[in-house]
Coordinates of C-alpha atoms in Angstrom, one line a residue:
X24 CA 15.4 -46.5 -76.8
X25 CA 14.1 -43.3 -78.6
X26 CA 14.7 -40.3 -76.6
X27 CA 12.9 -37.7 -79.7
X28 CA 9.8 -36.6 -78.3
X29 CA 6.9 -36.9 -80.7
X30 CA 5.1 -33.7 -81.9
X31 CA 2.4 -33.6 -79.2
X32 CA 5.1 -34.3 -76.4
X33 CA 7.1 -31.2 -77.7
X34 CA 3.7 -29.1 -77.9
X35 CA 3.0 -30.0 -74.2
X36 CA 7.0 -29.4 -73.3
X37 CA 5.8 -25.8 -74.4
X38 CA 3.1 -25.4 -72.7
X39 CA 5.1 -26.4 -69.3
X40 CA 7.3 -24.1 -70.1
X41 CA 5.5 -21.1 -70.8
X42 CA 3.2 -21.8 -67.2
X43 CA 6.9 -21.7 -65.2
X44 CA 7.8 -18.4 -66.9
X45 CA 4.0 -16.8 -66.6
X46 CA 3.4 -18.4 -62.9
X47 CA 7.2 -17.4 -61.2
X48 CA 6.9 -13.9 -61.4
X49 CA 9.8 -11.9 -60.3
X50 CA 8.1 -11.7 -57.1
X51 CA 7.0 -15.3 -56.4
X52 CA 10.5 -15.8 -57.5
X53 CA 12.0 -13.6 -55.0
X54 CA 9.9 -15.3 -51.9
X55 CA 11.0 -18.6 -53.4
X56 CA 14.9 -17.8 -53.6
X57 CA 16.3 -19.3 -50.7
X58 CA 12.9 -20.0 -48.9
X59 CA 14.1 -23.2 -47.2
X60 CA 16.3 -20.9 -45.2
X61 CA 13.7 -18.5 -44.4
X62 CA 11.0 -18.2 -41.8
X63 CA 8.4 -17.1 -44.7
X64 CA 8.7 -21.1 -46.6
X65 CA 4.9 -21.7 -45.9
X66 CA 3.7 -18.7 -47.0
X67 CA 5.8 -18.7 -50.4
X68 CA 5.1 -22.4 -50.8
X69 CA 1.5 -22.4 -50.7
X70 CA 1.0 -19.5 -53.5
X71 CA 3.4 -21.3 -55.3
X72 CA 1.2 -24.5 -55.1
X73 CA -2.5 -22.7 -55.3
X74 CA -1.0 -21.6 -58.8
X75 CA 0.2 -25.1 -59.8
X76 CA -3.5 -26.7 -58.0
X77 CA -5.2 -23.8 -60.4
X78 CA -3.9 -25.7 -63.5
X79 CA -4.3 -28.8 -62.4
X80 CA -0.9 -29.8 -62.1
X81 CA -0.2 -30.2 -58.3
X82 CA -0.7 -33.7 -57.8
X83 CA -0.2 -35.2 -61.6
X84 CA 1.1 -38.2 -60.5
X85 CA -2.7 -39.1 -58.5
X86 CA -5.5 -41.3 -60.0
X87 CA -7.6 -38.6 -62.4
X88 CA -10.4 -39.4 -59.9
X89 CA -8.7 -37.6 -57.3
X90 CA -7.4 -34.6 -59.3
X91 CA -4.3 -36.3 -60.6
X92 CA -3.4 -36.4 -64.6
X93 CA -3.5 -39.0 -67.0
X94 CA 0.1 -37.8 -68.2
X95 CA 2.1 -40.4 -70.2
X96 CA 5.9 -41.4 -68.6
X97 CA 7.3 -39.0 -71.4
X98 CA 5.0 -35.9 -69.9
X99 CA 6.0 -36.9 -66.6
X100 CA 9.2 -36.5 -67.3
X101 CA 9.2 -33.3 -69.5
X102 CA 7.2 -31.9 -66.7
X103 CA 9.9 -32.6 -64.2
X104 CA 12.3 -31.4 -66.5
X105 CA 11.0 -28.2 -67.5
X106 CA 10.4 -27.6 -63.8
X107 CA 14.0 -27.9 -62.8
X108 CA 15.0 -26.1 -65.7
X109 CA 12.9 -22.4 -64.3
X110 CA 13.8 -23.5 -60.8
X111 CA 10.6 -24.1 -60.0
X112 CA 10.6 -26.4 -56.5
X113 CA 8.6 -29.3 -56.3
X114 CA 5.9 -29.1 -53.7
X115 CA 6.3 -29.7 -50.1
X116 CA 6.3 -33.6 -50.4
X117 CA 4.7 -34.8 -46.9
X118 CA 1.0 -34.4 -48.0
X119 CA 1.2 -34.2 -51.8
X120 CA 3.5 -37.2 -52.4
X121 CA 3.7 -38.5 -49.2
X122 CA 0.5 -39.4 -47.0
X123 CA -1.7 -38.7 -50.0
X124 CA -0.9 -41.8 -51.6
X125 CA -1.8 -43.7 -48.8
X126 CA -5.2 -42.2 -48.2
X127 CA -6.4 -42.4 -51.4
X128 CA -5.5 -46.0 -51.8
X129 CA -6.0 -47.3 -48.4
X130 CA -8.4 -44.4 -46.7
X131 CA -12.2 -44.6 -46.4
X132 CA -14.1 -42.5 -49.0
X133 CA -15.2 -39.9 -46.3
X134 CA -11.4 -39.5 -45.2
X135 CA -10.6 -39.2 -49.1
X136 CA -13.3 -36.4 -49.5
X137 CA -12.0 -34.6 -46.7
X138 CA -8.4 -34.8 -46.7
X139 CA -7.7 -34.7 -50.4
X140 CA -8.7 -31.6 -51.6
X141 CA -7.7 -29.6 -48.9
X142 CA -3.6 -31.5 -50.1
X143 CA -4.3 -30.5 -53.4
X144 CA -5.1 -26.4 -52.4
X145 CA -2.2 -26.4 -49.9
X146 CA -5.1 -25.7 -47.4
X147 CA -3.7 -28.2 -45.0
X148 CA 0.0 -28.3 -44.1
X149 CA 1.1 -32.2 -43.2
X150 CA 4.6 -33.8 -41.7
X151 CA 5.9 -37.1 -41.0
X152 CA 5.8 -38.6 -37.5
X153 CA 7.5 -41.9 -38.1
X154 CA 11.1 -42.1 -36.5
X155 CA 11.2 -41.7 -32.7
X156 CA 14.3 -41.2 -30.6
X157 CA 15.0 -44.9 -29.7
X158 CA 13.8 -45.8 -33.3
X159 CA 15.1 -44.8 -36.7
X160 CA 16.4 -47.0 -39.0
X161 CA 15.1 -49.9 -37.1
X162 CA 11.5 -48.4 -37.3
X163 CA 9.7 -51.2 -36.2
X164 CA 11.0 -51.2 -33.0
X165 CA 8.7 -47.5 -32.6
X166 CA 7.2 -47.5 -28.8
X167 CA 5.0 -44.4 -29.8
X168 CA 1.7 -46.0 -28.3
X169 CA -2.0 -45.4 -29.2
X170 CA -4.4 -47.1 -26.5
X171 CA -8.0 -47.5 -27.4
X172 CA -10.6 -46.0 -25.3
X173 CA -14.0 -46.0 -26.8
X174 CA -14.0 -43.9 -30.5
X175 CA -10.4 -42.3 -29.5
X176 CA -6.6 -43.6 -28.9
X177 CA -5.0 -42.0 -26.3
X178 CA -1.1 -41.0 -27.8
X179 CA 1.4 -41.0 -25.7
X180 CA 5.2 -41.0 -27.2
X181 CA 7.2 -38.9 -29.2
X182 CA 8.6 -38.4 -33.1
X183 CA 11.6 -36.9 -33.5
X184 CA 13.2 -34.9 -37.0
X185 CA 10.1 -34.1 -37.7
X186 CA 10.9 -31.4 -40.3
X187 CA 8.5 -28.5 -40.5
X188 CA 6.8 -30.0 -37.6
X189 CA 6.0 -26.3 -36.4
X190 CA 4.1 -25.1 -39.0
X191 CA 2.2 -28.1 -40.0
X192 CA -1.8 -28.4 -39.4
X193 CA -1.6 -32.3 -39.5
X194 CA 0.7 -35.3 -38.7
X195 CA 0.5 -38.5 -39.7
X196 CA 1.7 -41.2 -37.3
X197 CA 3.0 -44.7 -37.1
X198 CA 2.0 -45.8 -33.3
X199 CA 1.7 -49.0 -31.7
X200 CA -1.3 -50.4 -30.9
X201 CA -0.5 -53.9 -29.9
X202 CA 3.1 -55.2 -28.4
X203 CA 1.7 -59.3 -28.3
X204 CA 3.0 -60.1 -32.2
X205 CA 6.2 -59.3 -34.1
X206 CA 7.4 -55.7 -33.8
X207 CA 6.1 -55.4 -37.4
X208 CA 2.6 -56.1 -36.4
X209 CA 0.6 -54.3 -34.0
X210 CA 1.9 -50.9 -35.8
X211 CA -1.1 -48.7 -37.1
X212 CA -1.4 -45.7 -39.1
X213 CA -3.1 -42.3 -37.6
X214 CA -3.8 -38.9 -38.8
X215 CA -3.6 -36.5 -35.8
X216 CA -4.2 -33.1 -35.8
X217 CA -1.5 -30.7 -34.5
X218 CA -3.8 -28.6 -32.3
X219 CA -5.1 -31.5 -30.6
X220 CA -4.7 -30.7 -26.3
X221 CA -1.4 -33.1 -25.4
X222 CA 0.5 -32.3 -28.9
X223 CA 3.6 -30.1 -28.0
X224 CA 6.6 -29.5 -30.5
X225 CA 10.1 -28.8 -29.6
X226 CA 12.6 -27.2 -32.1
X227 CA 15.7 -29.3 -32.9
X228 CA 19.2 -27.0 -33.1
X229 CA 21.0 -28.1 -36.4
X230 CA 24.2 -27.3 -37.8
X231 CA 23.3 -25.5 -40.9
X232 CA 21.4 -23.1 -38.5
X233 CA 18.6 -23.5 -40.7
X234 CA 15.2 -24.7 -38.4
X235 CA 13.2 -27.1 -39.9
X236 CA 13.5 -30.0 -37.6
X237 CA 11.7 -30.8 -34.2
X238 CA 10.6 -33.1 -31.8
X239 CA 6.8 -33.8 -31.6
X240 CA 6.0 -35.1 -27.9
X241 CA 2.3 -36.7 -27.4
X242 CA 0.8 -36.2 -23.6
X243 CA -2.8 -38.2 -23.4
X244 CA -3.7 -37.2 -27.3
X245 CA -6.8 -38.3 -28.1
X246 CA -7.6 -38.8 -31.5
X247 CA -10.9 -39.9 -33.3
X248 CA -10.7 -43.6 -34.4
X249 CA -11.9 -42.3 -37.7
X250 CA -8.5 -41.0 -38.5
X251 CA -7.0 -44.5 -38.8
X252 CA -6.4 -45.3 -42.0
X253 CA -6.8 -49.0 -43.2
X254 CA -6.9 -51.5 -40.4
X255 CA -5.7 -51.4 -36.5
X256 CA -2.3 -53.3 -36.5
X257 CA -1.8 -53.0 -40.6
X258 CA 0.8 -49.4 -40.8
X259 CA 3.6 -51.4 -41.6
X260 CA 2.1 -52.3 -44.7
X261 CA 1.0 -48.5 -45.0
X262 CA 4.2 -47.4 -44.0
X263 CA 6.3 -49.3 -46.4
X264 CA 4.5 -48.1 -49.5
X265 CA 4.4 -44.6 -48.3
X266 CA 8.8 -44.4 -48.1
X267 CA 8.9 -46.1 -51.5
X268 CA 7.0 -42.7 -52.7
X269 CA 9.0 -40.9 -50.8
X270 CA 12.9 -42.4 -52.1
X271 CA 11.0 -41.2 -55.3
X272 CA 10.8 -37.8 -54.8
X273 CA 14.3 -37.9 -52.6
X274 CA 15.8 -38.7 -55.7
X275 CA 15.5 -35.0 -56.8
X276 CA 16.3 -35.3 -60.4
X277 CA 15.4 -32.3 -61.8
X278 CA 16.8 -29.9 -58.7
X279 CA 20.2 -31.7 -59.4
X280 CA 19.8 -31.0 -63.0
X281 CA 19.6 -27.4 -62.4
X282 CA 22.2 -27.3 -59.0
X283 CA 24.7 -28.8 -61.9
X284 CA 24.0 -26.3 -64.3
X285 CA 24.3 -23.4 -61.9
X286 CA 27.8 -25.3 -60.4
X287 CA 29.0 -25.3 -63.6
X288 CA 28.1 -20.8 -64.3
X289 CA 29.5 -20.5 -61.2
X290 CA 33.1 -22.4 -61.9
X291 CA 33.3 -20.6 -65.4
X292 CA 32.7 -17.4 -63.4
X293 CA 35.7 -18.6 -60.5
X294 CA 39.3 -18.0 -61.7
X295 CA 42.0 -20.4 -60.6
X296 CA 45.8 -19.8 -61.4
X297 CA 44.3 -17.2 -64.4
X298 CA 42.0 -19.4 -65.7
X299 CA 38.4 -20.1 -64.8
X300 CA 37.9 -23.5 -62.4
X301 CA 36.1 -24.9 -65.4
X302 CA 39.2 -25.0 -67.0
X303 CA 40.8 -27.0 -64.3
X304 CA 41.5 -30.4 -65.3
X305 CA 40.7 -32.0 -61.9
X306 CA 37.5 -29.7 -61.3
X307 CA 36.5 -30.3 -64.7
X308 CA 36.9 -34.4 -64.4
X309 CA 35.0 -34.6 -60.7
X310 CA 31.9 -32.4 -63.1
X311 CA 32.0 -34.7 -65.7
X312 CA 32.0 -37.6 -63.3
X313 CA 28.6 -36.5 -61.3
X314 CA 27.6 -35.4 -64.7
X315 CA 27.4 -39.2 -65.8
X316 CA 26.1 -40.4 -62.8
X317 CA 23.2 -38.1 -63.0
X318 CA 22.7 -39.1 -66.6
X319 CA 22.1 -42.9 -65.3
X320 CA 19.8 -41.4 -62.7
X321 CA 17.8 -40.0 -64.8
X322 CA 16.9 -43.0 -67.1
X323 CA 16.9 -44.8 -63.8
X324 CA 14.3 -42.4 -62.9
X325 CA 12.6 -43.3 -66.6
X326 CA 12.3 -46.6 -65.9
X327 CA 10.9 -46.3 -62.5
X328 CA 8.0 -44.3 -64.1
X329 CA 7.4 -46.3 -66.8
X330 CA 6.5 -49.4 -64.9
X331 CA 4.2 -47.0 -62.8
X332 CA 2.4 -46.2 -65.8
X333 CA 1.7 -49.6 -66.7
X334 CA -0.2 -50.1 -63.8
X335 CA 2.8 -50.9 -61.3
X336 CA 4.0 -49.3 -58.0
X337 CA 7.1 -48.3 -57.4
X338 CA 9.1 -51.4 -56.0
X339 CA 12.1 -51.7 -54.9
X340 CA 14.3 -50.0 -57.7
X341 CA 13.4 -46.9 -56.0
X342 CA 16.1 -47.3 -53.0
X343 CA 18.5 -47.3 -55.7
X344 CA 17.1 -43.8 -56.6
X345 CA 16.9 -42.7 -53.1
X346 CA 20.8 -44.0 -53.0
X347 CA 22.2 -42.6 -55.7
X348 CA 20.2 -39.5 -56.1
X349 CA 21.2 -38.2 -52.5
X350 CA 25.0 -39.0 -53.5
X351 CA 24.8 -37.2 -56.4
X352 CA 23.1 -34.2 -54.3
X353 CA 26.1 -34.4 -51.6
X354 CA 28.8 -34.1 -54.6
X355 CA 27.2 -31.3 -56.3
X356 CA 27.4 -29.4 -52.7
X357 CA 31.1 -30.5 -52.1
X358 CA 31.6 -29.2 -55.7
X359 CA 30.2 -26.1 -54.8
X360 CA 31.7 -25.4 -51.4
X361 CA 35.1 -25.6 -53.5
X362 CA 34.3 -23.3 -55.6
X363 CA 33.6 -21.3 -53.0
X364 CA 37.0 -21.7 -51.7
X365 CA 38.0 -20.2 -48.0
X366 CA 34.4 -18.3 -47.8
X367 CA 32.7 -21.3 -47.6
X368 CA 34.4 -21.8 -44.3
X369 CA 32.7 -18.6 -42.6
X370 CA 29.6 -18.3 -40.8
X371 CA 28.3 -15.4 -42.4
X372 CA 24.4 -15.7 -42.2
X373 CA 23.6 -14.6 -38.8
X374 CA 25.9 -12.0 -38.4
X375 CA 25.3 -8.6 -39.1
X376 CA 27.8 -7.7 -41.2
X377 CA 28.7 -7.3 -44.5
X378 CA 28.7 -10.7 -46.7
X379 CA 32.9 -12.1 -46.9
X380 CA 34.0 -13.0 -50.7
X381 CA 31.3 -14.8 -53.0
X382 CA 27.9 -14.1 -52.2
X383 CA 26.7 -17.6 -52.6
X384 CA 29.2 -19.2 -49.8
X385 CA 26.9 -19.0 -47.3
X386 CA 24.2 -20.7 -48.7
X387 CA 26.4 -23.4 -49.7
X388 CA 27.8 -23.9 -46.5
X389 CA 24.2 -24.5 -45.6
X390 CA 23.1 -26.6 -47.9
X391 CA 26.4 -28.7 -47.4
X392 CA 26.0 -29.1 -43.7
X393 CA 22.0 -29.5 -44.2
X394 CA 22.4 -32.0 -46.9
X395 CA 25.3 -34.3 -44.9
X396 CA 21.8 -35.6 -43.3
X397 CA 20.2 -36.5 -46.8
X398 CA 22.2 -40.4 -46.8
X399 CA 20.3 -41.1 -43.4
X400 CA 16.8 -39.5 -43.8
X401 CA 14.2 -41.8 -45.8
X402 CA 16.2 -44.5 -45.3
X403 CA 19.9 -44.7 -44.5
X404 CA 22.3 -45.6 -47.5
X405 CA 23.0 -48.5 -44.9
X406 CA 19.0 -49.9 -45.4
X407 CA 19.0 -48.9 -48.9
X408 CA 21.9 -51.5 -50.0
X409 CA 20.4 -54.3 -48.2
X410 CA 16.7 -53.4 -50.2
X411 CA 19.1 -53.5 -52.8
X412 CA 20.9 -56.5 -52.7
X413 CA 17.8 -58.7 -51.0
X414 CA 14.9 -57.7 -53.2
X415 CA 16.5 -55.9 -57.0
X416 CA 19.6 -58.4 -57.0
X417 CA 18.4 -61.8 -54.7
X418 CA 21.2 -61.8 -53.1

């Protein structure tokens, strides 16, 4: 394999770059730092996306027609890179990489012309109403129902961890619509609007004390026929290709590329016994060991785009992604609670008082605890082997 990048590839990795340092100004910057744990996400989010939509680089991984880029797997990649390398985020994934792929290949043309651009300008805010409470790795087994009645379905159910749930516009929905077949069938795939009369959302406590996840309850919903997508009885099929895009993005490459780089300042930085942690031979091996691992990942990663650009979907591969990229994210935030040392053991961010030792213990504590959930969400590691071994290894 030849990694050199060819002379155009290294004149686009300069453009990328030089739109991350002209587009994160120190005050986009600032409302981005830590705006996962903050009230304000949405707001610093969608300037963040209007500026990548404004270049035409929100969506690159869509069909031209539909505002995506016709980016080879090498600009993809340098893209993603350069990204992770100014600590740019990636978008909010629900809409962008999430329902957006299922509209414009399965949607009508009128739902494509109305919900598409409005993903791509950050106009509408979307979240994911697929598990329920009696329902989460074993999805199919959702009771969430949707009864026909005329040009509506009448929702009655609930989603649960829906993250972001209260400040979305829209939620897209796996609900069933017929219980006769297997638990597979009879599933179908609805759009419903979060100001509909019957939606409610309750807020879901978690231990990071971050709030981001919620319950969405539906009382007599009715929503238009018109926002099914595809056929009644045919969201499995929806579904399925809609969490192989998302183990994609879960995978995170570039944000681990940078969360390494910034474990590894912050160890130099850390003194042990009089000398820095870096130094430590035991610190120093468990780096280079998720160091390796996110080397793999990466050409993993490569791989995974490469067949998508010769006209492939993502298949199966990606639940080894999914797999290994949240492992690789959980070490990298055990790494850096140890760092840390005793700090990381305080609850600091609520309290109004001054900040105890390092002032980035608190935020790892939080990303620790918040991040425990990343080997369940998307897909359990549990579901992911079994893809694995069934489908990429026959067994």
């Amino acid at each position: 394999m030849d990694t050199r990048f060819t002379d155009e590839e290294l004149t686009f990795q300069a453009e990328v770059r030089k739109f991350f340092a002209d587009s994160l100004d120190d005050e986009l910057r600032a409302k981005l730092e830590g705006a996962e744990a903050s009230p304000n996400l949405k707001e610093a989010m969608v300037e963040y996306q209007r500026r990548l939509n404004a270049k035409g680089w929100m969506a690159p991984g869509w069909p031209v027609e539909y505002g995506g880029q016709d980016w080879s797997t090498s600009q993809h990649f340098i893209f993603n890179a350069e990204r992770g390398k100014a600590g740019a985020p990636a978008p909010i994934p629900f809409g962008v990489t999430m329902v957006a792929p299922v509209i414009y290949t399965y949607g009508t043309e009128e739902q494509k012309a109305r919900f598409l651009p409005r993903i791509l300008n950050s106009d509408d805010w979307w979240c994911q109403g697929y598990s329920e409470p009696g329902a989460g790795s074993d999805l199919a087994s959702l009771q969430c129902k949707a009864e026909r009645d005329g040009d509506e379905y009448v929702v009655n159910g609930s989603k649960i961890w829906t993250s972001f749930a209260q400040a979305s516009d829209w939620i897209f929905c796996l609900v069933r619509t017929d219980k006769s077949g297997r638990k597979q069938d009879g599933i179908s795939f609805l759009l419903i609007d979060m100001t509909t009369p019957g939606v409610t959302v309750s807020p879901i406590d978690t231990i990071d004390g971050i709030y981001h996840l919620n319950e969405v309850h539906f009382d007599n919903a009715r929503v238009p026929v018109n926002n099914r997508i595809g056929e009644e009885g045919k969201g499995w099929t929806y579904a399925k290709s809609l969490l192989v895009h998302e183990r994609l993005s879960i995978a995170e490459v570039a944000e681990s590329k940078r969360s390494l780089e910034q474990l590894r300042e912050l160890a130099r930085a850390e003194v042990n016994g009089g000398q820095s942690l870096l130094d430590d031979p035991l610190f120093a091996r468990r780096l280079a060991e998720v160091e390796i691992d996110l080397m793999a990942l990466e050409f993993t990663e490569l791989r995974a785009l490469a067949s998508a650009a010769e006209g492939g979907m993502p298949g199966p591969e990606s639940s080894l992604l999914k797999l290994q990229g949240t492992t690789i994210q959980q070490t990298i935030q055990e790494l850096r609670m140890d760092v840390a040392g005793y700090y990381s053991q305080t609850l600091q961010g609520d309290l109004n008082v001054a900040q105890l030792g390092h002032d980035f213990a608190d935020i790892a504590q939080k990303l620790y605890f918040r991040g425990r959930a990343s080997s369940i969400y998307g897909g359990s590691d549990e579901v992911q082997k079994n893809v694995t071994a069934k489908h990429v290894l026959g067994l």
